[in-house]
Coordinates of C-alpha atoms in Angstrom, one line a residue:
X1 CA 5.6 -37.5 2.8
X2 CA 8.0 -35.4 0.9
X3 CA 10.2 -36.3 -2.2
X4 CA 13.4 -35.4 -0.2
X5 CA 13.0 -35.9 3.4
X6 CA 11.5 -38.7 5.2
X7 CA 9.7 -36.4 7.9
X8 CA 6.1 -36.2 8.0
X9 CA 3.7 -33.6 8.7
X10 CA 2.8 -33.4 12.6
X11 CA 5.2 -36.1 13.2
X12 CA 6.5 -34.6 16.4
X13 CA 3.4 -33.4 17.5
X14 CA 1.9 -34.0 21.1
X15 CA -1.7 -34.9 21.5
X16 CA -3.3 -34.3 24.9
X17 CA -6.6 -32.8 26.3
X18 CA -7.8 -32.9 22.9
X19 CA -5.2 -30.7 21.0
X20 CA -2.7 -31.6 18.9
X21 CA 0.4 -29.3 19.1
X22 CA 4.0 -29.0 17.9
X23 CA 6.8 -29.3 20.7
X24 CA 8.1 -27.8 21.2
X25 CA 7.2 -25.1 19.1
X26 CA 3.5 -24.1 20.9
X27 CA 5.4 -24.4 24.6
X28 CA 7.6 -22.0 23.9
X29 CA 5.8 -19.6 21.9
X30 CA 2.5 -19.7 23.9
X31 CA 4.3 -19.8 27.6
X32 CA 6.9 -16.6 26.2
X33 CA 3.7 -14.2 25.1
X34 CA 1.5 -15.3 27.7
X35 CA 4.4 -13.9 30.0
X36 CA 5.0 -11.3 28.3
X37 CA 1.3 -10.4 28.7
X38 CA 1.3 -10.8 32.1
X39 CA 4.8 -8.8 32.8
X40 CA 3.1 -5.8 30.8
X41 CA 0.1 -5.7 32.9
X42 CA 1.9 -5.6 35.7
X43 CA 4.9 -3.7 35.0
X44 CA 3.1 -0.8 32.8
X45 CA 4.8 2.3 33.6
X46 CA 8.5 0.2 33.2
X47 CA 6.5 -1.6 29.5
X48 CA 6.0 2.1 28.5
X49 CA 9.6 3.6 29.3
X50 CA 11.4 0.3 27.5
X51 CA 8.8 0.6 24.5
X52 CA 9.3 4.0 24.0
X53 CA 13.3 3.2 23.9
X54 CA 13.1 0.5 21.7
X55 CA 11.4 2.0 18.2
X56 CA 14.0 4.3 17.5
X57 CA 16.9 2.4 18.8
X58 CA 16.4 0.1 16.6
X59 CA 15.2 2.4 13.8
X60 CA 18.6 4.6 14.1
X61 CA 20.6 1.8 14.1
X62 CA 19.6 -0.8 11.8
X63 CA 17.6 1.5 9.1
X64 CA 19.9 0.3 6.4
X65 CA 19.3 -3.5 7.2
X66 CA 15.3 -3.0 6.3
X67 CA 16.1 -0.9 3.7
X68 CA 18.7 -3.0 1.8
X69 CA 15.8 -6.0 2.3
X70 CA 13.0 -4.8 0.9
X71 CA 15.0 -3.6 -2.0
X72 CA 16.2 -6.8 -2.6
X73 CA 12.9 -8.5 -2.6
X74 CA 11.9 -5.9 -5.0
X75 CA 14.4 -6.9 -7.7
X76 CA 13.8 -10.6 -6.8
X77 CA 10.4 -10.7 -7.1
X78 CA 10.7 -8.4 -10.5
X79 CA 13.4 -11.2 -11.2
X80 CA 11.3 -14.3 -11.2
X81 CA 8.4 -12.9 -13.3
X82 CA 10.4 -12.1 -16.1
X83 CA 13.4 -15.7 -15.8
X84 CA 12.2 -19.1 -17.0
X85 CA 11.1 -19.9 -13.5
X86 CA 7.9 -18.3 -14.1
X87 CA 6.2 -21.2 -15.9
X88 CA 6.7 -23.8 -12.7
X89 CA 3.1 -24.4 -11.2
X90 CA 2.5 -23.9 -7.6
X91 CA 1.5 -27.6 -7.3
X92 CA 2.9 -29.2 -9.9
X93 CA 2.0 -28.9 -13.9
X94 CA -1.4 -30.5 -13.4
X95 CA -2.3 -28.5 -10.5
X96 CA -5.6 -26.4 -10.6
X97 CA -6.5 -23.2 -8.8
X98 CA -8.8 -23.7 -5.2
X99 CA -10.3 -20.4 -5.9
X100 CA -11.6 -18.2 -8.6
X101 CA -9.7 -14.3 -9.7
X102 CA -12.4 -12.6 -8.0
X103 CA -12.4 -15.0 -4.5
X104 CA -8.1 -15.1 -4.5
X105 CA -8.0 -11.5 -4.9
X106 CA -10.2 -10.6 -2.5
X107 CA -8.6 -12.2 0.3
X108 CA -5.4 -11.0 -0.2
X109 CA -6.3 -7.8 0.3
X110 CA -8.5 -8.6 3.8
X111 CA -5.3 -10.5 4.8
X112 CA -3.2 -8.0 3.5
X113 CA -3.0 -4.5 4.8
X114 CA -7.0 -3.6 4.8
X115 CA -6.8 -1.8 8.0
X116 CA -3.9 0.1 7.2
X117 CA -5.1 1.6 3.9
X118 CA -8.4 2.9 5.8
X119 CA -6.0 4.3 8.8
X120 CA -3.3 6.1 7.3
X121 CA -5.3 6.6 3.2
X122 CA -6.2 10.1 4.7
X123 CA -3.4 10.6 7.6
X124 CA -0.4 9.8 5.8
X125 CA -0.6 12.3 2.5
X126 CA -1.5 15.0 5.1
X127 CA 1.3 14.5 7.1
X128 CA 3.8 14.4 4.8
X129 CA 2.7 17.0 2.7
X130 CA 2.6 19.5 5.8
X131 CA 6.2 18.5 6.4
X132 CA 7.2 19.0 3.1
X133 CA 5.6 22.1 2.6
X134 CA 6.8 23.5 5.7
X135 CA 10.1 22.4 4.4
X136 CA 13.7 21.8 5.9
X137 CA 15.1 22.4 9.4
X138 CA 18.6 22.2 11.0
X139 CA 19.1 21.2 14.2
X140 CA 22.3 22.7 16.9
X141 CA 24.3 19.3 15.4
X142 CA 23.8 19.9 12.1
X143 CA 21.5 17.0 11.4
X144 CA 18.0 17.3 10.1
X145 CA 14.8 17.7 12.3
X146 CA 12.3 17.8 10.0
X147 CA 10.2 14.9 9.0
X148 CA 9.8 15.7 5.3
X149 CA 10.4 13.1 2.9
X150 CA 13.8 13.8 0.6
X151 CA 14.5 17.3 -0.2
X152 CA 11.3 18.5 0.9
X153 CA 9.1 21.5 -1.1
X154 CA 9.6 24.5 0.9
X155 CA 6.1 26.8 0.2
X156 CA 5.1 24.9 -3.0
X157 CA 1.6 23.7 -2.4
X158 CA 2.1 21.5 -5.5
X159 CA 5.5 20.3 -5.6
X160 CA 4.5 19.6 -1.5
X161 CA 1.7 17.7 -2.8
X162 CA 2.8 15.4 -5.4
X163 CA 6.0 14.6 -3.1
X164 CA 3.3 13.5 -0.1
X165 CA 1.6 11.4 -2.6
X166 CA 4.7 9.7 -4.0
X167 CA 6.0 9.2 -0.6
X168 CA 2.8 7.4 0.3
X169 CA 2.4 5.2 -2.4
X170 CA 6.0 4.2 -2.0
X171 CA 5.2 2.9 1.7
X172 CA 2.3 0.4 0.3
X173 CA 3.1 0.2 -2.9
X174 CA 5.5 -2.8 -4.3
X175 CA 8.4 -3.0 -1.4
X176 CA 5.1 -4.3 1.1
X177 CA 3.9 -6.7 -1.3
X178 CA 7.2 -7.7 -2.5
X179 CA 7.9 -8.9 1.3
X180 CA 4.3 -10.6 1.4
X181 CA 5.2 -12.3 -2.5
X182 CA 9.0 -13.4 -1.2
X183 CA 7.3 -15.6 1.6
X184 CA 4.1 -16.7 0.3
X185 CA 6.4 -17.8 -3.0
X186 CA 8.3 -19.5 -1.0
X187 CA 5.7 -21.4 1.6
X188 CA 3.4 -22.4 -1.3
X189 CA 6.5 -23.7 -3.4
X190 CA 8.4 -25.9 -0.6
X191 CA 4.6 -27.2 0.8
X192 CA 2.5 -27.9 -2.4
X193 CA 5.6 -28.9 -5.2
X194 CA 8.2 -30.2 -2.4
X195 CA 5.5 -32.4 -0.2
X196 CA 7.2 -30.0 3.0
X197 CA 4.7 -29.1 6.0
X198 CA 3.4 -25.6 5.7
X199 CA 5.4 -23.7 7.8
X200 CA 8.2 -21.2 7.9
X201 CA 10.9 -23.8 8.5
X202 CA 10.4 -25.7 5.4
X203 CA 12.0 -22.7 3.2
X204 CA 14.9 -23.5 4.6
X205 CA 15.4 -27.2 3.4
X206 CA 17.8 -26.5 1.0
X207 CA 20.1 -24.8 3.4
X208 CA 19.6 -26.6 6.2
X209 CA 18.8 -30.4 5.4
X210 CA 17.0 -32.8 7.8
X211 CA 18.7 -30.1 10.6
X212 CA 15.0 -28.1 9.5
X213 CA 13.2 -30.7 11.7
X214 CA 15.7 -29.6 15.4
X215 CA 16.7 -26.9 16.9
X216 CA 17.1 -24.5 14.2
X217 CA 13.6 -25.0 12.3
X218 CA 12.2 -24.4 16.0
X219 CA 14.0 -20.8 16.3
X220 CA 13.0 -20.1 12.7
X221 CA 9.2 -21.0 13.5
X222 CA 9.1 -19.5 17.0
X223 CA 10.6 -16.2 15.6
X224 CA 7.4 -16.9 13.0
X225 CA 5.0 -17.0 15.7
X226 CA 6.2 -13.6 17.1
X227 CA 6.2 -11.3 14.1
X228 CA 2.9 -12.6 13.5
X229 CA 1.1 -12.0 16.7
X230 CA 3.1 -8.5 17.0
X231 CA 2.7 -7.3 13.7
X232 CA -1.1 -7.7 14.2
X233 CA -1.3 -6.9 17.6
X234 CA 0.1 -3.6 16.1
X235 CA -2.7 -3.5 13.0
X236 CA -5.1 -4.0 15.5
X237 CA -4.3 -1.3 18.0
X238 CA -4.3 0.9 15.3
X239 CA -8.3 -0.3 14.3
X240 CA -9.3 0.0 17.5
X241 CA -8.5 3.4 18.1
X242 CA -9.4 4.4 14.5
X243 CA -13.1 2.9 15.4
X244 CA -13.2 4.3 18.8
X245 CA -12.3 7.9 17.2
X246 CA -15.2 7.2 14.6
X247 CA -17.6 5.8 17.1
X248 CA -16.9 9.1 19.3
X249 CA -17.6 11.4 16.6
X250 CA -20.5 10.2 15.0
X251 CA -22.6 8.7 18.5
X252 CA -20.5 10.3 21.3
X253 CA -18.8 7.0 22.8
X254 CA -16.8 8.2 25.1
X255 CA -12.4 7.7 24.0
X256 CA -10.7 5.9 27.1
X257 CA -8.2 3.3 27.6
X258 CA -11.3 0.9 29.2
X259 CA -13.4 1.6 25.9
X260 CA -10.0 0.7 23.5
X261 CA -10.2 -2.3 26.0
X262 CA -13.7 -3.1 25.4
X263 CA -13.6 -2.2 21.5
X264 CA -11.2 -5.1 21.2
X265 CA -12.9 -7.8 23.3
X266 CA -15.7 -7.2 21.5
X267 CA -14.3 -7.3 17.7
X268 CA -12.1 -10.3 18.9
X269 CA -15.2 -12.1 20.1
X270 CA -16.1 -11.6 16.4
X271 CA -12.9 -13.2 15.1
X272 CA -13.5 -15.9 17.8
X273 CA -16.6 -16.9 15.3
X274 CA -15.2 -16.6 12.5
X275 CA -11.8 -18.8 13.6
X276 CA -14.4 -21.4 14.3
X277 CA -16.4 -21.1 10.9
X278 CA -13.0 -22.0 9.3
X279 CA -11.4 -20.8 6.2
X280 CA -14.0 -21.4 3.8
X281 CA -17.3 -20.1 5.7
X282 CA -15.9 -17.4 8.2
X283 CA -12.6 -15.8 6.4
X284 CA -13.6 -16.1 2.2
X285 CA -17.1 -14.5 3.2
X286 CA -16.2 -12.3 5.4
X287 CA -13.0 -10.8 3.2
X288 CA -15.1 -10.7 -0.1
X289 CA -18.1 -8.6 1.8
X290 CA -15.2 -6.7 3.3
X291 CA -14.3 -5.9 -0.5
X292 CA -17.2 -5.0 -1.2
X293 CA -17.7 -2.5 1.0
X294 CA -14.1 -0.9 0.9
X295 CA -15.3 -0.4 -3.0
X296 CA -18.4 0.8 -2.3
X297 CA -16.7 3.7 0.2
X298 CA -14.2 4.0 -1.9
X299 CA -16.5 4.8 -4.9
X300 CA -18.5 7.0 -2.9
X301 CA -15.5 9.2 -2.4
X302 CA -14.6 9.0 -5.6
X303 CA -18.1 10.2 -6.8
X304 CA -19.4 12.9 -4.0
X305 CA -15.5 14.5 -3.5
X306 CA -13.3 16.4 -6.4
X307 CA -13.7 13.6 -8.8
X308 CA -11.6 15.2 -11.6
X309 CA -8.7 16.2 -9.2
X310 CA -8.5 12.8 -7.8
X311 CA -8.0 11.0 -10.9
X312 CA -5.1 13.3 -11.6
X313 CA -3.9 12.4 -8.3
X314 CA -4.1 8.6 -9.2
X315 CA -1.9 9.5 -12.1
X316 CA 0.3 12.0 -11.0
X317 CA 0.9 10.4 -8.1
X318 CA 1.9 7.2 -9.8
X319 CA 4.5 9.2 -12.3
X320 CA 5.8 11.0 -9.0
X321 CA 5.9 7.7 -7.0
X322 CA 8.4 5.9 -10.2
X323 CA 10.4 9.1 -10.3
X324 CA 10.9 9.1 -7.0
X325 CA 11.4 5.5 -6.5
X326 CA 15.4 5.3 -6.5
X327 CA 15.7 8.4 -4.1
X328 CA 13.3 7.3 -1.5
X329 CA 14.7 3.5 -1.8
X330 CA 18.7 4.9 -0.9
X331 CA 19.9 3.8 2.2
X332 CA 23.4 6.0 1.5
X333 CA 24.3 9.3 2.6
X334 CA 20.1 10.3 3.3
X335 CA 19.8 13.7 4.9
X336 CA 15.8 13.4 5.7
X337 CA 17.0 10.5 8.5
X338 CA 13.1 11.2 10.8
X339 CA 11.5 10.4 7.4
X340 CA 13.3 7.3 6.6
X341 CA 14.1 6.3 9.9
X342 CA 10.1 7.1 11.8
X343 CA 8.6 6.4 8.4
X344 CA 10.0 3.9 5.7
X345 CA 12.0 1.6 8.4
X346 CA 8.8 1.0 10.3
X347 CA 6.9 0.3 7.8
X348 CA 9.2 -2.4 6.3
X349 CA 9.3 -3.8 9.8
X350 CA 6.1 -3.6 10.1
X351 CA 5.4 -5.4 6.9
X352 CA 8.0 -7.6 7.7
X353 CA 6.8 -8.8 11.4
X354 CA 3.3 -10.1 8.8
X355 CA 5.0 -11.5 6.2
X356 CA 4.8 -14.8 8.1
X357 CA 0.9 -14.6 8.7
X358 CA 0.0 -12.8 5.3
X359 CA 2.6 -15.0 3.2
X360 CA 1.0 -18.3 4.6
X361 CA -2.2 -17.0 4.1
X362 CA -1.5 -16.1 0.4
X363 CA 0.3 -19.3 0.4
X364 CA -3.0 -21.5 1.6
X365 CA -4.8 -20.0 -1.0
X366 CA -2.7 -20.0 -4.3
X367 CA -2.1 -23.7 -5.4
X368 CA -2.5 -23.9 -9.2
X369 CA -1.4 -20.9 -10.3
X370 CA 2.1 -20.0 -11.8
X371 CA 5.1 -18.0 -10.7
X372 CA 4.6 -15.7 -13.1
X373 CA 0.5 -15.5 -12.4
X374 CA 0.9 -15.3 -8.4
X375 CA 4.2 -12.8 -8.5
X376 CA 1.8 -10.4 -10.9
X377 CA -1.5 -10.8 -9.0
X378 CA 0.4 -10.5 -5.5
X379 CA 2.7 -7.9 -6.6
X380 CA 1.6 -5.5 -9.0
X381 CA -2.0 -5.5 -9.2
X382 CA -2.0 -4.5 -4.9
X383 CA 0.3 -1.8 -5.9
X384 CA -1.9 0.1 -8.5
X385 CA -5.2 -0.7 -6.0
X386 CA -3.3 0.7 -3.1
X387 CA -1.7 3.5 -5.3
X388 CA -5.7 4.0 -6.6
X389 CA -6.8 3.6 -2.6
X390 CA -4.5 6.1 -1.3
X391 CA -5.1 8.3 -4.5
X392 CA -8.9 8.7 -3.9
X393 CA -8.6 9.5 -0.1
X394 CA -5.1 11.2 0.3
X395 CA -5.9 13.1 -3.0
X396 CA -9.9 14.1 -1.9
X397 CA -8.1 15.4 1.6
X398 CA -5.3 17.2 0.0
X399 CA -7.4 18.9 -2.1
X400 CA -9.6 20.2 0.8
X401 CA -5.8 20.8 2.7
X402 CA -4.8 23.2 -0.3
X403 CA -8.3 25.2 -0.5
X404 CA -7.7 26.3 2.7
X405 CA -10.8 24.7 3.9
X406 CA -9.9 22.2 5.9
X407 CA -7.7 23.5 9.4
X408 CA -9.8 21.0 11.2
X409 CA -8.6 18.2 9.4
X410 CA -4.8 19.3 9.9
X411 CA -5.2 19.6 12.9
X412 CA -7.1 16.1 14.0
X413 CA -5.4 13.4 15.6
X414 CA -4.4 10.0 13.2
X415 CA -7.7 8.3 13.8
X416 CA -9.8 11.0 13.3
X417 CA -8.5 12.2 10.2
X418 CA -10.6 10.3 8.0
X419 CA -13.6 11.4 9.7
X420 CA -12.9 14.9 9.5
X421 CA -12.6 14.8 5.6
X422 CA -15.6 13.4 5.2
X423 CA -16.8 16.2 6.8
X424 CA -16.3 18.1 3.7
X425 CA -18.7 15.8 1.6
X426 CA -22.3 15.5 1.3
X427 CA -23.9 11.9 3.0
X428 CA -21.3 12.8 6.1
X429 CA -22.7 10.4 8.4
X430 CA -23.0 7.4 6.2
X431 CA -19.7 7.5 4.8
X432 CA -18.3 7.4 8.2
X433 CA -20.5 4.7 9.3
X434 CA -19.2 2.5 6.4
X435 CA -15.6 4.2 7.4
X436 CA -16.1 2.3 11.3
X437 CA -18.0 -0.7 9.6
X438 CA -14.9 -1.5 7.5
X439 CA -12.4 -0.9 10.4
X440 CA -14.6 -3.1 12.1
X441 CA -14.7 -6.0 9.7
X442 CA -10.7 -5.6 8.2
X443 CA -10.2 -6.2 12.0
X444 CA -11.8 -9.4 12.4
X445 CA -10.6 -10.5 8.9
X446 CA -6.6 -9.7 10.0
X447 CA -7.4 -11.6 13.4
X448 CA -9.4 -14.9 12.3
X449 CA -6.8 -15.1 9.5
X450 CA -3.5 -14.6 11.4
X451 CA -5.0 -17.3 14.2
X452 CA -5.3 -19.7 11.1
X453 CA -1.7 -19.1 10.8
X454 CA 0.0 -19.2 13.8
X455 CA -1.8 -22.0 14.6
X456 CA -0.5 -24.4 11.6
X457 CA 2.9 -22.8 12.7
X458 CA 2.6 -24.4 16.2
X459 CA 0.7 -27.2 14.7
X460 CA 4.0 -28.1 13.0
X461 CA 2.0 -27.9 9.1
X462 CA -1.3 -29.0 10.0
X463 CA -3.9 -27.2 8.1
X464 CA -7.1 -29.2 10.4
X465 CA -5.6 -28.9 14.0
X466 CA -8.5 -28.4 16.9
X467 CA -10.6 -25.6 16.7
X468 CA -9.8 -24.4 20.3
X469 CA -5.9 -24.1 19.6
X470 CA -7.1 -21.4 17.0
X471 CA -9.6 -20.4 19.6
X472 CA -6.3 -20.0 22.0
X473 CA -4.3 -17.6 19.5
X474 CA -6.7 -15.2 18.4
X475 CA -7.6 -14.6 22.4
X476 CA -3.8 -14.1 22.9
X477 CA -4.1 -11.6 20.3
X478 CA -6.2 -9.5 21.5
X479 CA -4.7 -10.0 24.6
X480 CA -1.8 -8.4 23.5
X481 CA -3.1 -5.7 21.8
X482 CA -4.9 -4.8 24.9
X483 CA -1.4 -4.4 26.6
X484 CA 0.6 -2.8 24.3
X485 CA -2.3 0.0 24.1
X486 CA -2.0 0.2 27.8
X487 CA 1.7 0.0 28.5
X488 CA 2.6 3.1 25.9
X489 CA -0.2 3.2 23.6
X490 CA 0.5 3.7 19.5
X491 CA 4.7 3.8 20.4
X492 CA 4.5 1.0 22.1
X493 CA 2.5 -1.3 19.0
X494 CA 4.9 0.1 16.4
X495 CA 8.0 -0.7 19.0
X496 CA 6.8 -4.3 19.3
X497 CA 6.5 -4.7 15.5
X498 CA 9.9 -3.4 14.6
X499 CA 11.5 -5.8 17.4
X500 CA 10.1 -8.7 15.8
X501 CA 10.6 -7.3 12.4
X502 CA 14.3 -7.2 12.3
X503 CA 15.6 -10.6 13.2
X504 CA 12.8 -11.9 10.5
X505 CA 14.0 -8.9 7.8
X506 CA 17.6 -11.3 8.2
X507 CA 15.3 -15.0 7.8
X508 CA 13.6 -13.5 5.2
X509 CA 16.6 -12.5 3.1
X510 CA 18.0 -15.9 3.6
X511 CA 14.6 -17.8 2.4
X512 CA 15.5 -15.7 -1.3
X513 CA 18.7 -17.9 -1.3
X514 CA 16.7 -20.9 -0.4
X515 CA 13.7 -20.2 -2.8
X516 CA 16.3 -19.6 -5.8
X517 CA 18.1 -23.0 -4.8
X518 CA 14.7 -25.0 -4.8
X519 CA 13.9 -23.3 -7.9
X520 CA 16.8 -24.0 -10.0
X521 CA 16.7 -27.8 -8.5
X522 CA 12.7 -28.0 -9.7
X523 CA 13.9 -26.9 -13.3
X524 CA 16.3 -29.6 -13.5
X525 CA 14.1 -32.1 -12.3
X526 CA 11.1 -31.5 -14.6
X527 CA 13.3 -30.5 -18.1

């Protein structure tokens, strides 16, 4: 029981056939995306015409709300390392960390954005350096219809270069983990120093009072439940084509919608083992051998490609990426609208819809340590390994991109661009195997841990509900992803994450009011 409420953990919970489940939290959640799954299936061609309507309706006309958001959870985040609240303990002063550096770091890189850094490392610097290089273009009403970032760099391979690399390393560098520190902050804080049940609702004490246990905390954890299973569904779309592309290029595996479709069931029957190993068996061993192999290709790269030009990408693209922070962050009076709009506002949607499942992940895992300690470790340390990440494989393909020796690789789809720029090194076939073995593995990693999730969101804070409710969400996400490829493909995913993504980018700014005020109240109560 809590210090400030008299509501326990699970204590409106309904027990029956063996499960033990929120209400009405897991009805509504559960019955609204199993119907939604259905309605898809049935309904594709009418799925793929709304999905295709929705991503840049919503991107055109609410760009500034996700923009002014992550912003602010940059300066927030920033905030609380350097302010007094950095010495509070997640857990109270005598509280020790569950897991060693090595362990806690790991997974919050499996949970965090592993099969994104493999998918776009290579496809993102390529695309927006040909943009950019190919410069500016007007359209008949005056506005832009390019897709380079900014001002663009019209014929200069290097000034082209260094403002694809910036541009990238802005997308995963500290706005996405500032969204993932804002909620995980706030989850660990209200659950492990405030006695609250782990789930999103208990941020909002401090606004809402004992209303956090009706009708509002329900909304708040339902929209929860949501952005999590879209925001993965979307992650995992995207590894199942990426593996699909691999597995056609190296053995010949034939790319059709019934392959995506059996890719999927088969890496979710994966998860479906994991989920049932638990947290300490399936998802800690699983995310540190998945670290160990991401360094290991990453290495690789870094060894058999232009070693010495990659480093200077690491650092260039760093110094370009801090230069160019203020002008790719603006919301106000932007000419390059594609680029913000296709680019930067789905990503922070995107990051947004899994800042529930990756924040209460991160959350789960970081007891013991303080402000200061987590807001580093989750915030700036991701940053330079993503910056290093994309570095090593955006720099080793835009080095191939600028020698002129690589049309093939301009020209391959997304998911195959990785593949092709490893054709350019020696040891061809086994870096792409470990390419499709760590697509394989994130995938599993991001499923297992996101069912751990929403399931102690519809367990209303229980951290040991029944094995077959988790069973029950990581089928439904697959499910989902299954549909979403099939009703309108990679439009469709990145529609359904920015949907979810935009009601939670107003939550979220909300919980940094709540957060401050349970802050400022723990100060006071321990000086």
């Amino acid at each position: 029981m809590s210090e400030e409420t008299d509501y326990e953990v699970g204590q409106d919970n309904v027990q029956f056939l063996g499960l033990d489940i929120h209400n009405p939290v897991f009805a509504i959640s559960g019955l609204t995306i199993v119907a939604f799954v259905f309605f898809s299936l049935v309904f594709q061609e009418q799925a793929a015409e709304f999905f295709g309507w929705l991503r840049p309706a919503l991107t055109s006309n609410f760009d500034w709300v996700f923009m002014i958001a992550c912003n602010l959870f940059v300066v927030f985040s920033l905030f609380l390392v350097i302010s007094p609240y950095g010495k509070i303990r997640l857990g109270g002063e005598d509280a020790k960390p569950d897991y060693s550096y090595a362990g806690w770091i790991a997974m919050l890189f499996a949970a965090g954005m592993g099969i994104g850094l493999v998918f776009w490392g290579v496809a993102e610097p390529i695309s927006h350096y040909g943009s950019s290089l190919g410069g500016t273009a007007v359209g008949e009403n005056g506005l832009r219809t390019d897709w380079a970032p900014l001002g663009a760099a019209e014929g200069d391979v290097a000034g082209a270069r260094d403002l694809a690399m910036a541009a990238t390393i802005f997308h995963w560098g500290l706005h996405p983990w500032a969204i993932y520190a804002v909620v995980a902050l706030a989850l660990a804080f209200f659950s492990f120093n405030r006695g609250l049940p782990l789930t999103m609702r208990s941020v909002f004490y401090p606004l809402l009072g004992e209303r956090t246990w009706g009708p509002a905390g329900h909304i708040i954890d339902i929209l929860a439940v949501f952005a999590t299973i879209f925001g993965l569904a979307t992650s995992l779309g995207l590894g199942a084509s990426q593996a699909l592309a691999g597995l056609n290029y190296l053995f010949g595996v034939p790319v059709s919608d019934g392959m995506k479709v059996l890719l999927i069931v088969l890496i979710t029957g994966f998860a479906l083992v994991s989920v049932v190993a638990g947290l300490e068996k399936g998802v800690k061993r699983l995310s540190e051998a998945n670290m160990i192999l991401a360094a290991a290709l990453l290495v690789l790269v870094l060894l058999v490609g232009p070693t010495i030009a990659i480093i200077a990408a690491f650092f260039n693209g760093m110094t370009d990426y801090v230069a160019n922070l203020p002008a790719l962050s603006n919301w106000v009076g932007r000419e390059d609208t594609n680029f913000m709009q296709g680019w930067t506002a789905f990503y922070w949607a995107w990051w947004i819809s899994w800042s529930p499942f990756v924040g209460m992940f991160i959350a789960r895992i970081s007891r013991g340590r303080t402000i200061r300690e987590f807001i580093i470790c989750v915030l700036i340390i991701p940053t330079v390994v993503g910056a290093l990440w994309m570095s090593v494989f955006g720099g080793a393909a835009l080095e191939q991109v600028t020698g002129g020796t690589a049309q093939a690789l301009q020209d391959a789809a997304l998911e195959l661009k990785m593949f092709k720029m490893f054709e350019g090194f020696p040891m061809t076939g086994l870096l792409s195997f470990i390419g499709i073995i760590l697509v394989v593995v994130f995938f599993v990693t991001s499923s297992d841990s996101g069912s751990l999730v929403i399931d102690t969101i519809t367990a209303g804070g229980k951290t040991d509900a029944p094995t077959a409710q988790r069973v029950f969400w990581c089928v439904l996400e697959g499910a989902i992803a299954i549909v979403l490829l099939l009703g309108g493909g990679l439009g469709a995913l990145q529609a359904a994450a920015i949907a979810t993504g935009f009601p939670f980018a107003i939550v979220l700014m909300l919980m940094c009011v709540s957060v401050m005020i349970g802050l400022v109240r723990e100060r006071k109560r321990t000086q």
